[in-house]
Structures are given as structure tokens and as C-alpha cells.
XYZ file of C-alpha atoms in Angstrom:
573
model
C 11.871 18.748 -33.235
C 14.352 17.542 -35.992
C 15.198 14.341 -36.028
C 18.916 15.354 -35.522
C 17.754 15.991 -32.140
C 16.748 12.421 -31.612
C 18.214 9.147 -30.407
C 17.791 5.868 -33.118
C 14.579 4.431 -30.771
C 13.418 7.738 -30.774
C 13.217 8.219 -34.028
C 11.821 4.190 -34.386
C 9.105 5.442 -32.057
C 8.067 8.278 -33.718
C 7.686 6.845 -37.095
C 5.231 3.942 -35.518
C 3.353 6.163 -33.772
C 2.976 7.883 -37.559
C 1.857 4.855 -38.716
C -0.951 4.204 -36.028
C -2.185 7.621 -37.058
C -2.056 6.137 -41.111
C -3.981 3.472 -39.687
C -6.972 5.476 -37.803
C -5.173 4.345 -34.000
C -5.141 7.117 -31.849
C -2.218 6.375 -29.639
C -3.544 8.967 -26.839
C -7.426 8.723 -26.627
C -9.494 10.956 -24.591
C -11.790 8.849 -23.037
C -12.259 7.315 -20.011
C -11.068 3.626 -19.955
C -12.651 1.873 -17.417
C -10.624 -0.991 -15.326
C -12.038 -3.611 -12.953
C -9.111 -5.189 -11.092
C -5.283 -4.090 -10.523
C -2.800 -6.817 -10.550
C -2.005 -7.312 -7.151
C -6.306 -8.122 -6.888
C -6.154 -10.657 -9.772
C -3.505 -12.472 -7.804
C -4.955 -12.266 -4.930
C -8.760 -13.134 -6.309
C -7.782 -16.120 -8.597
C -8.431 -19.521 -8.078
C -7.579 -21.810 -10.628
C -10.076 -24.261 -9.478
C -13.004 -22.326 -9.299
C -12.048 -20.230 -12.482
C -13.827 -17.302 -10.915
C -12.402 -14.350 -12.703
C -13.775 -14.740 -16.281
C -13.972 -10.791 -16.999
C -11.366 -9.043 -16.252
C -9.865 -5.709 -17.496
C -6.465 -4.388 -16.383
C -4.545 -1.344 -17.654
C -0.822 -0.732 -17.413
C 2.672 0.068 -19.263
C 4.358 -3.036 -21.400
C 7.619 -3.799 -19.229
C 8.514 -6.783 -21.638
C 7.655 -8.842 -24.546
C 8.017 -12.380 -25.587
C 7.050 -12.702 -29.128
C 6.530 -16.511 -30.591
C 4.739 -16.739 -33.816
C 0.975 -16.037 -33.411
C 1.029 -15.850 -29.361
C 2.778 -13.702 -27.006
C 3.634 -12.949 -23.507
C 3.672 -9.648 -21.989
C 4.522 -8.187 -19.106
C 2.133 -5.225 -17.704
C 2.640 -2.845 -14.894
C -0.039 -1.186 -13.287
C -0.143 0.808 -9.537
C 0.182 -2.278 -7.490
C 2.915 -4.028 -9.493
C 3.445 -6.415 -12.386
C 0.932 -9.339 -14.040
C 1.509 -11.422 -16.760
C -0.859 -10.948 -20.143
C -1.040 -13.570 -23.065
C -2.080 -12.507 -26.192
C -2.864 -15.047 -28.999
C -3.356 -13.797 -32.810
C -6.868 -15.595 -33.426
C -8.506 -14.374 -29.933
C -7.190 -11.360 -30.226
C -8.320 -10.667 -34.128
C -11.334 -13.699 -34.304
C -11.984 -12.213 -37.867
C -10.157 -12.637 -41.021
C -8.526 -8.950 -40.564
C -5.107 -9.859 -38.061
C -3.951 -6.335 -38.449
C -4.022 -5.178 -34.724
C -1.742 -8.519 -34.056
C 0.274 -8.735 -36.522
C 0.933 -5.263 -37.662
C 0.039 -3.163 -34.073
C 1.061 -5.063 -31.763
C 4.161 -7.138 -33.409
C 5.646 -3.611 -35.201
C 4.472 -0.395 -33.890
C 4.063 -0.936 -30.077
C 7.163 -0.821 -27.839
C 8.373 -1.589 -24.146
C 6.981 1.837 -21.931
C 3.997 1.735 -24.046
C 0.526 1.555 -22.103
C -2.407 -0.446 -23.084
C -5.259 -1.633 -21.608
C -6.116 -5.199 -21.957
C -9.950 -7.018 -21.454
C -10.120 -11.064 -21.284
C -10.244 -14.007 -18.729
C -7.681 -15.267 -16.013
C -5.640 -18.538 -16.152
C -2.776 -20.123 -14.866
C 0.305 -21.281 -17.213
C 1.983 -24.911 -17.259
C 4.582 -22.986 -14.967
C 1.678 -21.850 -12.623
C 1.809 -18.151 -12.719
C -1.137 -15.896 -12.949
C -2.217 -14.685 -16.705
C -4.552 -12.724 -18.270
C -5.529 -14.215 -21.406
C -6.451 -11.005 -23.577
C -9.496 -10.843 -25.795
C -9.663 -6.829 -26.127
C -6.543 -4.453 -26.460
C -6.361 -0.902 -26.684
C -3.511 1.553 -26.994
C -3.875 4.085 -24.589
C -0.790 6.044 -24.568
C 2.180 5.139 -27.353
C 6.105 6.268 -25.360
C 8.111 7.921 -27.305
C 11.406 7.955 -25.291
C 12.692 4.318 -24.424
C 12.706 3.148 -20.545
C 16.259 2.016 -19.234
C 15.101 -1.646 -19.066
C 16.921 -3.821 -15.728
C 18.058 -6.876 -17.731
C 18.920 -10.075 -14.991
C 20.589 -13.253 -15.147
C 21.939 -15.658 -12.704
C 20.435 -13.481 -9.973
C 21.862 -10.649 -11.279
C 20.650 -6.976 -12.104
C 22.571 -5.447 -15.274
C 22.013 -1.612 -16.870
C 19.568 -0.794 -14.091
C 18.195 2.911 -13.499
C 20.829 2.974 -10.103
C 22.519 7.040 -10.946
C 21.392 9.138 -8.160
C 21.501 12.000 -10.540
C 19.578 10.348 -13.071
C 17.492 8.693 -10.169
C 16.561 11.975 -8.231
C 15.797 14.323 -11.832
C 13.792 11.937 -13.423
C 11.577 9.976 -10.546
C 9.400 9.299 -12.852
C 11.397 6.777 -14.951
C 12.469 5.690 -11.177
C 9.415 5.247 -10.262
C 8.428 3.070 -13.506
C 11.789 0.604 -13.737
C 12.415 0.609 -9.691
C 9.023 -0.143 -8.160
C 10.570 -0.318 -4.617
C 10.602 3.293 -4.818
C 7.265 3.657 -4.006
C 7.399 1.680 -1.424
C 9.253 4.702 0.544
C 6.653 6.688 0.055
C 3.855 4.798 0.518
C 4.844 4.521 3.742
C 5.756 8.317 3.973
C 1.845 9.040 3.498
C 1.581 6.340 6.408
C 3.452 7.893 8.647
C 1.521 11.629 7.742
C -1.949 9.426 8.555
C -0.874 7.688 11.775
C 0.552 11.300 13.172
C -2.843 13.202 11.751
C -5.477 10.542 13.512
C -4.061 10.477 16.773
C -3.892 14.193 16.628
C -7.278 14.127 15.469
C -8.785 11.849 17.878
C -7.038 13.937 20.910
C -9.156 16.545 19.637
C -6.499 18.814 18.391
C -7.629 21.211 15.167
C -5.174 20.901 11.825
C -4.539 24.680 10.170
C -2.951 26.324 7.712
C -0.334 29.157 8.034
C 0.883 32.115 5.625
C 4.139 30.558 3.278
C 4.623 34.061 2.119
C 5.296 36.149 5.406
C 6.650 39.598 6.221
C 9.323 38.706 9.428
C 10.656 35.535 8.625
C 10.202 34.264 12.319
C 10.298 30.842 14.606
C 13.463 29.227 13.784
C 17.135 30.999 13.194
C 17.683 30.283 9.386
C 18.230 32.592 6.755
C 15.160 32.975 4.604
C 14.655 33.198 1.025
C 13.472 36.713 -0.085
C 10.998 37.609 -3.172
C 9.117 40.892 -3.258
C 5.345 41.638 -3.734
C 4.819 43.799 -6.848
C 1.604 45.096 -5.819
C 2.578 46.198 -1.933
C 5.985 46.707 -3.144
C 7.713 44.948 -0.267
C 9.997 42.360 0.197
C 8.052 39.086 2.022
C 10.128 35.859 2.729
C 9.238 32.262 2.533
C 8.466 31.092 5.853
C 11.503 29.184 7.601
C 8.921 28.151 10.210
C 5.276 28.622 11.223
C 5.288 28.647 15.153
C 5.007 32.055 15.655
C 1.321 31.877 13.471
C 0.488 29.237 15.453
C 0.977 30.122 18.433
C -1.108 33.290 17.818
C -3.962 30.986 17.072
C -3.003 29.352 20.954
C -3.881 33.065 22.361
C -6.952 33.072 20.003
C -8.321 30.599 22.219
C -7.615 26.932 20.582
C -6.721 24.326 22.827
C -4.581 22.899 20.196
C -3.354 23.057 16.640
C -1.140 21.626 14.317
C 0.214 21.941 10.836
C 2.019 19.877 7.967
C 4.188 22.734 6.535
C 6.839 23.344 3.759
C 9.535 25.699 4.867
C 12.361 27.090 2.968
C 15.546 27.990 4.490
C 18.228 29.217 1.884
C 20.798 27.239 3.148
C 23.614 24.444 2.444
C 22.386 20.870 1.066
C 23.541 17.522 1.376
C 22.031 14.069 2.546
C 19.894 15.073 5.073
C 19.122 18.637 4.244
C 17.258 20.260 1.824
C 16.280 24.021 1.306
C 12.520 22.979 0.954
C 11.592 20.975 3.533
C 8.305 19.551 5.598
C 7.653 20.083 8.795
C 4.619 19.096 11.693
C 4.365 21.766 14.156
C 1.848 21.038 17.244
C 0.984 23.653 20.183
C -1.190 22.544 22.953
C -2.577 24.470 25.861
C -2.223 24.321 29.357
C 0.875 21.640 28.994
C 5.167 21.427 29.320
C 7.851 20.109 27.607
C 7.716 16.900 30.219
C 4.115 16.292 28.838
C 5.241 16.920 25.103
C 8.048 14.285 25.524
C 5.503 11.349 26.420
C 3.348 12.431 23.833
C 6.004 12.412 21.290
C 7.460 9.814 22.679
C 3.636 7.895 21.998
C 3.600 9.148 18.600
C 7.024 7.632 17.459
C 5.717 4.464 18.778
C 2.231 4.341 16.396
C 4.379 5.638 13.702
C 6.447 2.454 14.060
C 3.998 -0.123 14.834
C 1.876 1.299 11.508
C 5.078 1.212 9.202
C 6.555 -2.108 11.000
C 4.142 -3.930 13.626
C 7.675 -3.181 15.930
C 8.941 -0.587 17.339
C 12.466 -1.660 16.187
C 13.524 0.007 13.104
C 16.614 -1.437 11.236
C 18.733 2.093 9.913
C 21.580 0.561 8.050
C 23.557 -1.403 10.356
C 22.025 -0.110 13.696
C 18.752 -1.116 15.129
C 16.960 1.795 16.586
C 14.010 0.710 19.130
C 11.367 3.957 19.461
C 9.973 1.854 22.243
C 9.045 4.389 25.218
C 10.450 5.410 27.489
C 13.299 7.431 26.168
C 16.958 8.524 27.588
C 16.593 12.094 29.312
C 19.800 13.645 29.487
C 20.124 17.930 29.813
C 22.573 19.174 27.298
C 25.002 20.910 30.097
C 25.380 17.144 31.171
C 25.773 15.592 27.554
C 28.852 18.162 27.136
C 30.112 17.199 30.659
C 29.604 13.286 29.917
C 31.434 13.386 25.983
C 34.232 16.148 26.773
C 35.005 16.045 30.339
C 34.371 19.875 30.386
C 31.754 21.747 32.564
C 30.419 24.631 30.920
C 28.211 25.752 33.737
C 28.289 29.665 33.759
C 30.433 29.817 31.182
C 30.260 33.633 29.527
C 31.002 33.961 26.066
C 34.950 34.139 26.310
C 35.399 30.973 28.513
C 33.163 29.379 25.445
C 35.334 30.335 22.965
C 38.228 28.731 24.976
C 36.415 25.918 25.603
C 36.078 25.397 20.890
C 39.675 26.059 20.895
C 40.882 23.739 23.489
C 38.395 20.938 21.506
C 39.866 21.987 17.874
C 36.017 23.446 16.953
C 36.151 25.995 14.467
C 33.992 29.044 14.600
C 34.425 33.022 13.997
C 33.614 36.374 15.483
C 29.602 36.311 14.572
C 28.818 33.456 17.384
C 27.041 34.176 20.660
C 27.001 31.786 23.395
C 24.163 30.168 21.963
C 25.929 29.003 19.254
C 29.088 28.374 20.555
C 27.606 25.713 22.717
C 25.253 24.811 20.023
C 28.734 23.923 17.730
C 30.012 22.648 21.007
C 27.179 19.841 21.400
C 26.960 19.258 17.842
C 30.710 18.576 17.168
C 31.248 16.488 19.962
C 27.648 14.739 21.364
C 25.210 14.666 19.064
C 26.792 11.816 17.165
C 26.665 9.441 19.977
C 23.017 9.654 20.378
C 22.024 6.589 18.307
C 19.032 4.898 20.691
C 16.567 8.013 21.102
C 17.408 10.425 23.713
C 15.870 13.906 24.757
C 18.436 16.508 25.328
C 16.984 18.917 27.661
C 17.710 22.091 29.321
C 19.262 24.150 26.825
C 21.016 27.772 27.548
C 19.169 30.246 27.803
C 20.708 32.164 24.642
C 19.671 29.122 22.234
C 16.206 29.424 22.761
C 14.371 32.685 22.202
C 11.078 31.681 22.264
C 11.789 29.277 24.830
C 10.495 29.932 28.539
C 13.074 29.860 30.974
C 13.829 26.398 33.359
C 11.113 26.480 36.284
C 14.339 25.871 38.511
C 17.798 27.425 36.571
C 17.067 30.741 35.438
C 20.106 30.483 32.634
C 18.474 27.407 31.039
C 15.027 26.861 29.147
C 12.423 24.117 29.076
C 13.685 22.635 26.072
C 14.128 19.521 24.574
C 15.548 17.627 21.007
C 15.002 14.480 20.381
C 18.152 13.162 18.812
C 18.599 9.546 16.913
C 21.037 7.871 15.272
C 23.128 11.019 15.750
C 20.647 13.566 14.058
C 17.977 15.873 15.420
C 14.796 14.454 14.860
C 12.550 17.533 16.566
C 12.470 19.881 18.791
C 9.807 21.198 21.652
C 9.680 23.852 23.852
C 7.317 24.946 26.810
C 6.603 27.823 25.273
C 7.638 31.592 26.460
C 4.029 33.312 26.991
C 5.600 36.582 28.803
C 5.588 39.229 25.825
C 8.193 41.617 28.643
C 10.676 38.699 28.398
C 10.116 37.875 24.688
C 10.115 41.098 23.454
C 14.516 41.182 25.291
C 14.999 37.943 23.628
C 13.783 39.690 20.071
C 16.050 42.535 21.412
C 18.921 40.162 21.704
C 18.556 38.289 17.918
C 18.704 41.858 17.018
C 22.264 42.537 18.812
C 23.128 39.313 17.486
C 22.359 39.795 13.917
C 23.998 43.525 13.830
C 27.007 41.537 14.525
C 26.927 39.611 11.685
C 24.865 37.028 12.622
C 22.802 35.865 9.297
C 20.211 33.528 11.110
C 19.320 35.758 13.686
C 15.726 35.912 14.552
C 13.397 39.563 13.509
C 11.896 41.321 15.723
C 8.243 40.148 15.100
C 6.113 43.144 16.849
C 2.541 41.428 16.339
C 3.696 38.513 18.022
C 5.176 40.101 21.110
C 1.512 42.377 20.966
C -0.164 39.031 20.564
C 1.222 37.396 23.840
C 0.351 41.048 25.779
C -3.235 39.274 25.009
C -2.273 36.742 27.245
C -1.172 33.079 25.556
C -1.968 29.985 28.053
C 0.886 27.690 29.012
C 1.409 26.066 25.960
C 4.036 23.103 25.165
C 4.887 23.331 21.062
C 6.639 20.633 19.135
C 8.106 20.426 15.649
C 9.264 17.300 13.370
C 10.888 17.047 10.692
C 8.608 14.806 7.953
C 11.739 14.241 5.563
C 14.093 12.738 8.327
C 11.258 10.926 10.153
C 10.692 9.205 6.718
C 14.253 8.433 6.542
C 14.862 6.907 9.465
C 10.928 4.828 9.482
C 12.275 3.523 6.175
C 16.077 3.173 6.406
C 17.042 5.435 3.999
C 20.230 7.358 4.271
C 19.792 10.510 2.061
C 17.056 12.860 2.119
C 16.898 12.715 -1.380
C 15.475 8.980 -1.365
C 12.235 10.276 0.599
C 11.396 13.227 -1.056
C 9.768 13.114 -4.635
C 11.594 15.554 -6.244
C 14.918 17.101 -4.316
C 15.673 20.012 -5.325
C 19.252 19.664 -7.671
C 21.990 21.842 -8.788
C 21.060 22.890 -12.711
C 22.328 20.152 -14.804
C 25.469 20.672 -16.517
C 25.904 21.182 -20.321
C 28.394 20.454 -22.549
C 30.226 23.186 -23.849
C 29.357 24.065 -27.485
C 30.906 26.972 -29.995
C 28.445 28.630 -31.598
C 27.411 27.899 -35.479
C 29.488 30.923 -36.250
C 32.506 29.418 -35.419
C 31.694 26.482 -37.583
C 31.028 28.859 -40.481
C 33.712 30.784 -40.063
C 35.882 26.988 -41.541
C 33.599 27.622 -44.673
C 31.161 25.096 -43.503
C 27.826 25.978 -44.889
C 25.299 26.804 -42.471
C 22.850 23.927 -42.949
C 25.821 21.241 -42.310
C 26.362 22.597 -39.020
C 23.617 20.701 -36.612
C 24.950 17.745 -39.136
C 28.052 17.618 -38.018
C 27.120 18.166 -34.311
C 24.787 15.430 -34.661
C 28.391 13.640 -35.779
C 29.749 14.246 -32.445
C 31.364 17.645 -32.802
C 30.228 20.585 -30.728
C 33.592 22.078 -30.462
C 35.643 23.344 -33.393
C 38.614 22.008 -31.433
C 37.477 18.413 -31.694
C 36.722 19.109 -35.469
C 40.329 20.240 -36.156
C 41.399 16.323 -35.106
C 39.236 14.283 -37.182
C 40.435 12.576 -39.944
C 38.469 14.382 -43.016
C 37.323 11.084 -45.013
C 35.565 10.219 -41.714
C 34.097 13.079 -41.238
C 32.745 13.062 -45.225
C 31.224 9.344 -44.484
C 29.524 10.466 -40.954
C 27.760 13.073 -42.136
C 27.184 12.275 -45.271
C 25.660 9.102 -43.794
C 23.737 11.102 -41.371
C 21.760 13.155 -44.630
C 20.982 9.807 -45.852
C 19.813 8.282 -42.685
C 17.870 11.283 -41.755
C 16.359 12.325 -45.154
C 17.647 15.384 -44.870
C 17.549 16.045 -48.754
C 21.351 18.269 -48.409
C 23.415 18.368 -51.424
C 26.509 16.264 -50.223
C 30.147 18.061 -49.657
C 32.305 17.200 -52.077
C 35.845 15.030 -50.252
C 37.820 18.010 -50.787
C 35.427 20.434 -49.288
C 35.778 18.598 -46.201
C 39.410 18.889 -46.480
C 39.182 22.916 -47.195
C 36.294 22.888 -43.668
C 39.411 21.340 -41.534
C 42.811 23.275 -43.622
């Protein structure tokens, strides 16, 4: 990489790390260093009258440095969080040979490096925990500078706070905002808690094909890649229920899975295209079972994360305390609109969106006109938790029809804070009837309809097995996380989101600089000046643009014959 390339503490960093190398230090050793405590242990452990912890060795990344003569403070960051380390010239370097002190540690290592550190616990005048350092060894020199949070007065200034920056490089996140891991810390919580009482009710966890032929259980639109070998197009699973409920007729009594699923799809705060999901099935029960059993989940979940079930999500306080709000989803429409859409056909529906200023267009069935129906003017009341049950028939099909209403399944969602938070079904087991609701996706998506549901052939010749009454459920992971934790974009609860391809800065090409007369090796000089555009170029004064680069060949050791002034002038004529 040229050094044109790189910022001024870049290039600092690079030459120190040089000179570790002059001096025999390799800054990035192979073997295995060997810690005994973290730092949240030594604080915990130490007791300054007893004096118990005289061997200690920690290993972390320098946050900060406070130089004074022959001794030092340091700030190190390991896993559990931040300790303080002292370092004194004449412990550290008992011989007459100072060099690691004085020339190491003083010159050539930086903030972002990571050492690891051997020596004794004590407590300063001021009564914080130190490690008093006897041993130090580089074991990794940073070459890129960490955006350091500077405070004063209580407050935070230049800290790592871009969402953009934040969300593309976690990793610097994750070193200068250590809250972040907080989040998901208690993500992996919330995974455990749902996976041992799953576990202890007996239920088996599997795993499901990503890469599937009919992109079935859910109406999404799927990515598509293609199989070189079979030559056929496969999709990325948008959901797994249909596997899993094949493993239902295979005779489990219950199964669940933590899935990704992709659905090629819009983004934005609470939706990503790769997403996780749990999906349970479980024999022999109905969605009124599944709803106190979720209902018990969502209350461990809560209690693990918070030792309440009240959960604080911005300025609301959501209590997953059972027992929940039932309310069927005919009756939520009724209770926020005033309307009735009981037997409603399709026409009456549309009617019904235009008399409530709801936009929609030719492709929509009555499933999803009462779908946009609900969601424009219900869902976002639904703050406390509250199943919606009983949906139409035509938004459900995989969904056995209602024990009682023929036009409406056993269905339920579980909405909070005005979001979907999952969604259960007692499951349709009668391949005649789910082989016409296939029939119907397929009407549906000849009409335009881009989400409609495949025909999935195995599955209907799975269920003419015979599939026990089963009861399935499916959570989202991402927006459980967000609400457990009080975050308000799905971004802040997933590692890495997936982001729109940074944007560059528009350059000409070198051709265009030649083209002024500028020779060929001056080119990356003067973009390293600033100018990527001959445009900009054309408005600089020329004696400017002689000292800046110029200066730039000096700085840099390029070894380039300088422009003469008037060459300069001749480059922007």
C-alpha cells in the first residue's frame, strides 16, 4: 500500500511497528499467551487488606495512556471491561537495559494496541483497582487509530455515535462503545432461556435445508441462485415450517429450530432481508395451548434478561406478565374503524380501503386487503401484548380452518408495542384442503401477486401420510431482542445488518489528469492533495497547488523530480 494511501497516524503506526521489527519485537506472535484473571475478576477478587492477588496476568487493548517520567498509567480493555495497569520504568526493565520502557512502550506503542501485562494488584491513593506490571508483551501492534470518546464535565465529545459508521464497522463499535455488547449478551440470553425450556419439555432442536427448491411457509418473495451442478434454480428459504412439519408426520412429538431466512424484500428499522427466526411444532395441541405456552416463554425470557416481567421500550412500559389480551381480528377492525367486515367478498373490501384512504392495487386478494386493512388501522394500538385471533380464511393457507366459523382459521399474532412479534397456527393436517389452498396462492400469484405461496407437492403428499394435530409457532429473534432490550432499530441487535454499498466519491480517471500535461507519476500526488476531479483542479490557485504537492514528495519520500512553478501553471492553462 503506498503511503499516499494512508492517513498521518497511519503512516506513524506503520513506521513503529518497522522499528519493533529493527528491534527483534514481533508485534503479532504466534503463541499462545496464557491469562489468569479478566478485569471484571480482579475487581471483584481484590482485597486490599488481605493483598491476595499477588500474580496476576491480564491481556487487553491500551484505551489510554498517562505518561509521567519513568511511571505510567494505562488503561486496558479486555472481554469484561476496563482495569487500570501501572507501569514503572525500573520494575518493568530491573536491569541496566530500559529499552522496552523507554523506547517500546514510551515511542512505538499506541492507543488500540494490545498487550498482555503479568504483575501484582494494588489499590492507588484514589482507591481504584491497579495492576502493577512486572512483565509486558506486545501481542498485536494497530495500525489504524480507534475514534477515542474524549469527556469532560460529564460530557462525551468525538464519540463513535454514526449509525453508518456504527453498523459497517461493529467492530470499532464494539471496542470504543462497550454497551454494545451488552445487547447482545443478552440476545444469546434470550436464545438459552427459549432453548432450555424447550429442552426440558422434551421437545427435539433440528436443522432444516437454507437452500430449498419451493420457497414455501410464509408469503415473501424469495431470493433466487441456481445450482450449477443440477442446473436448477433453488431459493433461500423464506421459512422452514413446511420441513418441519414433515418431521411432525415422521413421528416427533415436537421440534424446533433457530433459523436464518431471507426474504428479498424492503428494509428499514425493523426489517431486514436476513433475518432469525424460532419455529416450534408440537403434536397433538391448538393454537389456545400455543398461546399459554408462548405466553410462558415471554415471561422466562423477561425474568432472565430483567428479574421483571416489565420491560421499559422507550417511553412505554410493556408488562409480558400472563395472561394476555385475546381479541379476533374481525373484532379489532370492528373496535378501531367502526366497520364490520363480516362476509365481506373481495369488492365490499376494496370499498371498505377506499372509504379508510388505504392504498392498494389490482394484485390483492381478500387476504390482503384485510391484512392492509388491520395493519393500517389496528395494529398500532396494540402496545400491552395482545393475541389477534381468528384470521380469514384467505390469510392463512396452511392454517386449519376455525373449529366453529368455517371462513376463519385458528390463528393467532401476538402483537406489541404496535409490531408483530409471532405468529401460530393450529396447523392444517388435511392434504384435500391444503392442496385448494396451494391451488389458490397459485390463482393469486398468476394475478400478479409476487408473495404468493408454490405449490409444494411433497408436502401436500406428506400430510396424505397423515400429520397429528399439531399447533406451530414462529418468533422473530431480531424483534424479540429489540423489544427485551429497548432498542428501536433492528440494526442495534443484529451484528452486522446488512447495508446499502457504501458510496464513493466520484473520481476522473488518471487520463484526464494527463491529458493537462500532468505527468503520470504526479497524478495519485495530487489526489492525495485533495483533487479527484479535474474540475476542482481547474479552481486552485497554482502556487498552492506547487507547495501541496511538492510538500507531499517531501513528506512522503517519494524521491519525484519537483514541477517547476510554471509547469503547474501550463497543468491548470
Amino acid at each position: 500500500m503506498s503511503t499516499l494511501e494512508l492517513s498521518e497516524q497511519e503512516i506513524i503506526r506503520r513506521n513503529s511497528l518497522q522499528e519493533l521489527n529493527k528491534l527483534g519485537i514481533n508485534a503479532y506472535p504466534a503463541e499462545q499467551y496464557k491469562t489468569t484473571h479478566f478485569s471484571s475478576e480482579i475487581k471483584q477478587e481484590f482485597d486490599p487488606e488481605k493483598e491476595n492477588l499477588k500474580e496476576v496476568c491480564i491481556a487487553g487493548r491500551i484505551m489510554s495512556r498517562r505518561i509521567m517520567g519513568k511511571a505510567s498509567f494505562v488503561e486496558l480493555q479486555d472481554s469484561e471491561g476496563r482495569i487500570q495497569i501501572y507501569l514503572n520504568r525500573d520494575d518493568l526493565c530491573p536491569g541496566e537495559d530500559k529499552e522496552l520502557y523507554n523506547i517500546v512502550f514510551k515511542k512505538y506503542l499506541d492507543i488500540g494496541d494490545i498487550i498482555g501485562v503479568k504483575g501484582f494488584v494494588f489499590n492507588t491513593q484514589m482507591g481504584e483497582t491497579t495492576v502493577h506490571v512486572k512483565e509486558m508483551t506486545i501481542l498485536s501492534k494497530s495500525l489504524k487509530p480507534l475514534p477515542i470518546v474524549k469527556e469532560k464535565d460529564g460530557k462525551s465529545y468525538d464519540s463513535f455515535t454514526d449509525p453508518e459508521q456504527r453498523y459497517r464497522q461493529r467492530y470499532v463499535d464494539l471496542i470504543v462503545n462497550p454497551a454494545v455488547k451488552d445487547v447482545f449478551k443478552k440476545r444469546a440470553t434470550i436464545i438459552k432461556t427459549m432453548r432450555q425450556m424447550f429442552d426440558e419439555m422434551g421437545y427435539l432442536e433440528v436443522e432444516t435445508p437454507i437452500l430449498q427448491s419451493i420457497p414455501g411457509g410464509a408469503s415473501a418473495r424469495p431470493f433466487i441462485t441456481h445450482h450449477n451442478a443440477l442446473d436448477i434454480p433453488l431459493y433461500l428459504r423464506i421459512a422452514n415450517e413446511l420441513y418441519l412439519k414433515r418431521l411432525i408426520v415422521g413421528g416427533f412429538e415436537g421440534v424446533y429450530e433457530f433459523a436464518k431466512d431471507f426474504r428479498n424484500e424492503g428494509m428499514d428499522r425493523t426489517h431486514n432481508p436476513e433475518f432469525t427466526v424460532m419455529e416450534i411444532y408440537v403434536a397433538y395441541k391448538d393454537y389456545n395451548w400455543m398461546m399459554e405456552f408462548t405466553e410462558t416463554m415471554l415471561e422466562k425470557v423477561a425474568m432472565a434478561l430483567h428479574g421483571t416481567t416489565k420491560v421499559k421500550i422507550g417511553d412505554k412500559e410493556i408488562d409480558f406478565k400472563a395472561p394476555y389480551r385475546r381479541l379476533s381480528m374481525i373484532d379489532a377492525i370492528k373496535e378501531y374503524t367502526g366497520i364490520d367486515i363480516t362476509g365481506m367478498n373481495e369488492e365490499q373490501l376494496r370499498a371498505v380501503c377506499s372509504d379508510l384512504e388505504i392504498e392498494i392495487d389490482d394484485t390483492f386478494g381478500k387476504g390482503k386487503l384485510i391484512d392492509e386493512i388491520f395493519g393500517e388501522k389496528c395494529e398500532g394500538h396494540m402496545i400491552q401484548p395482545t393475541f389477534i385471533t381468528d384470521y380469514p380464511v384467505e390469510m392463512s393457507p396452511l392454517c386449519k380452518k376455525h373449529r366453529d366459523n368455517p371462513e376463519l382459521t385458528e390463528r393467532f399474532e401476538l402483537m406489541v408495542n404496535g409490531k408483530e412479534l409471532c405468529n401460530a397456527y393450529t396447523e392444517l393436517n388435511d392434504p384435500i384442503d391444503q392442496l385448494g389452498r396451494f391451488q389458490e396462492q397459485l390463482r393469486l400469484s398468476e394475478k400478479g401477486d409476487d408473495e404468493a405461496m408454490f405449490i409444494d407437492h411433497d408436502f401436500v403428499r406428506a400430510l396424505e401420510y397423515g400429520m397429528p394435530p399439531t399447533s406451530g409457532m414462529g418468533i422473530g429473534i431480531d424483534r424479540l431482542t429489540m423489544f427485551m432490550t429497548g432498542e428501536e432499530s433492528i440494526q442495534d441487535v443484529l451484528f452486522f445488518p446488512q447495508m446499502r454499498p457504501e458510496k464513493k466519491p466520484q473520481i476522473d480517471t488518471d487520463d484526464k489528469f494527463t491529458a493537462l500535461g500532468i505527468p503520470e507519476e504526479w497524478v495519485s500526488v495530487i489526489r492525495k492533495a485533495g483533487f479527484n476531479k479535474v474540475s476542482a483542479l481547474k479552481e486552485v490557485k497554482p502556487g498552492k497547488l506547487f507547495q501541496d504537492i511538492c510538500g507531499l514528495n517531501k513528506k512522503h519520500k517519494l524521491g519525484l523530480t519537483n514541477p517547476s512553478q510554471d509547469d503547474v501553471i501550463n497543468w491548470l492553462a
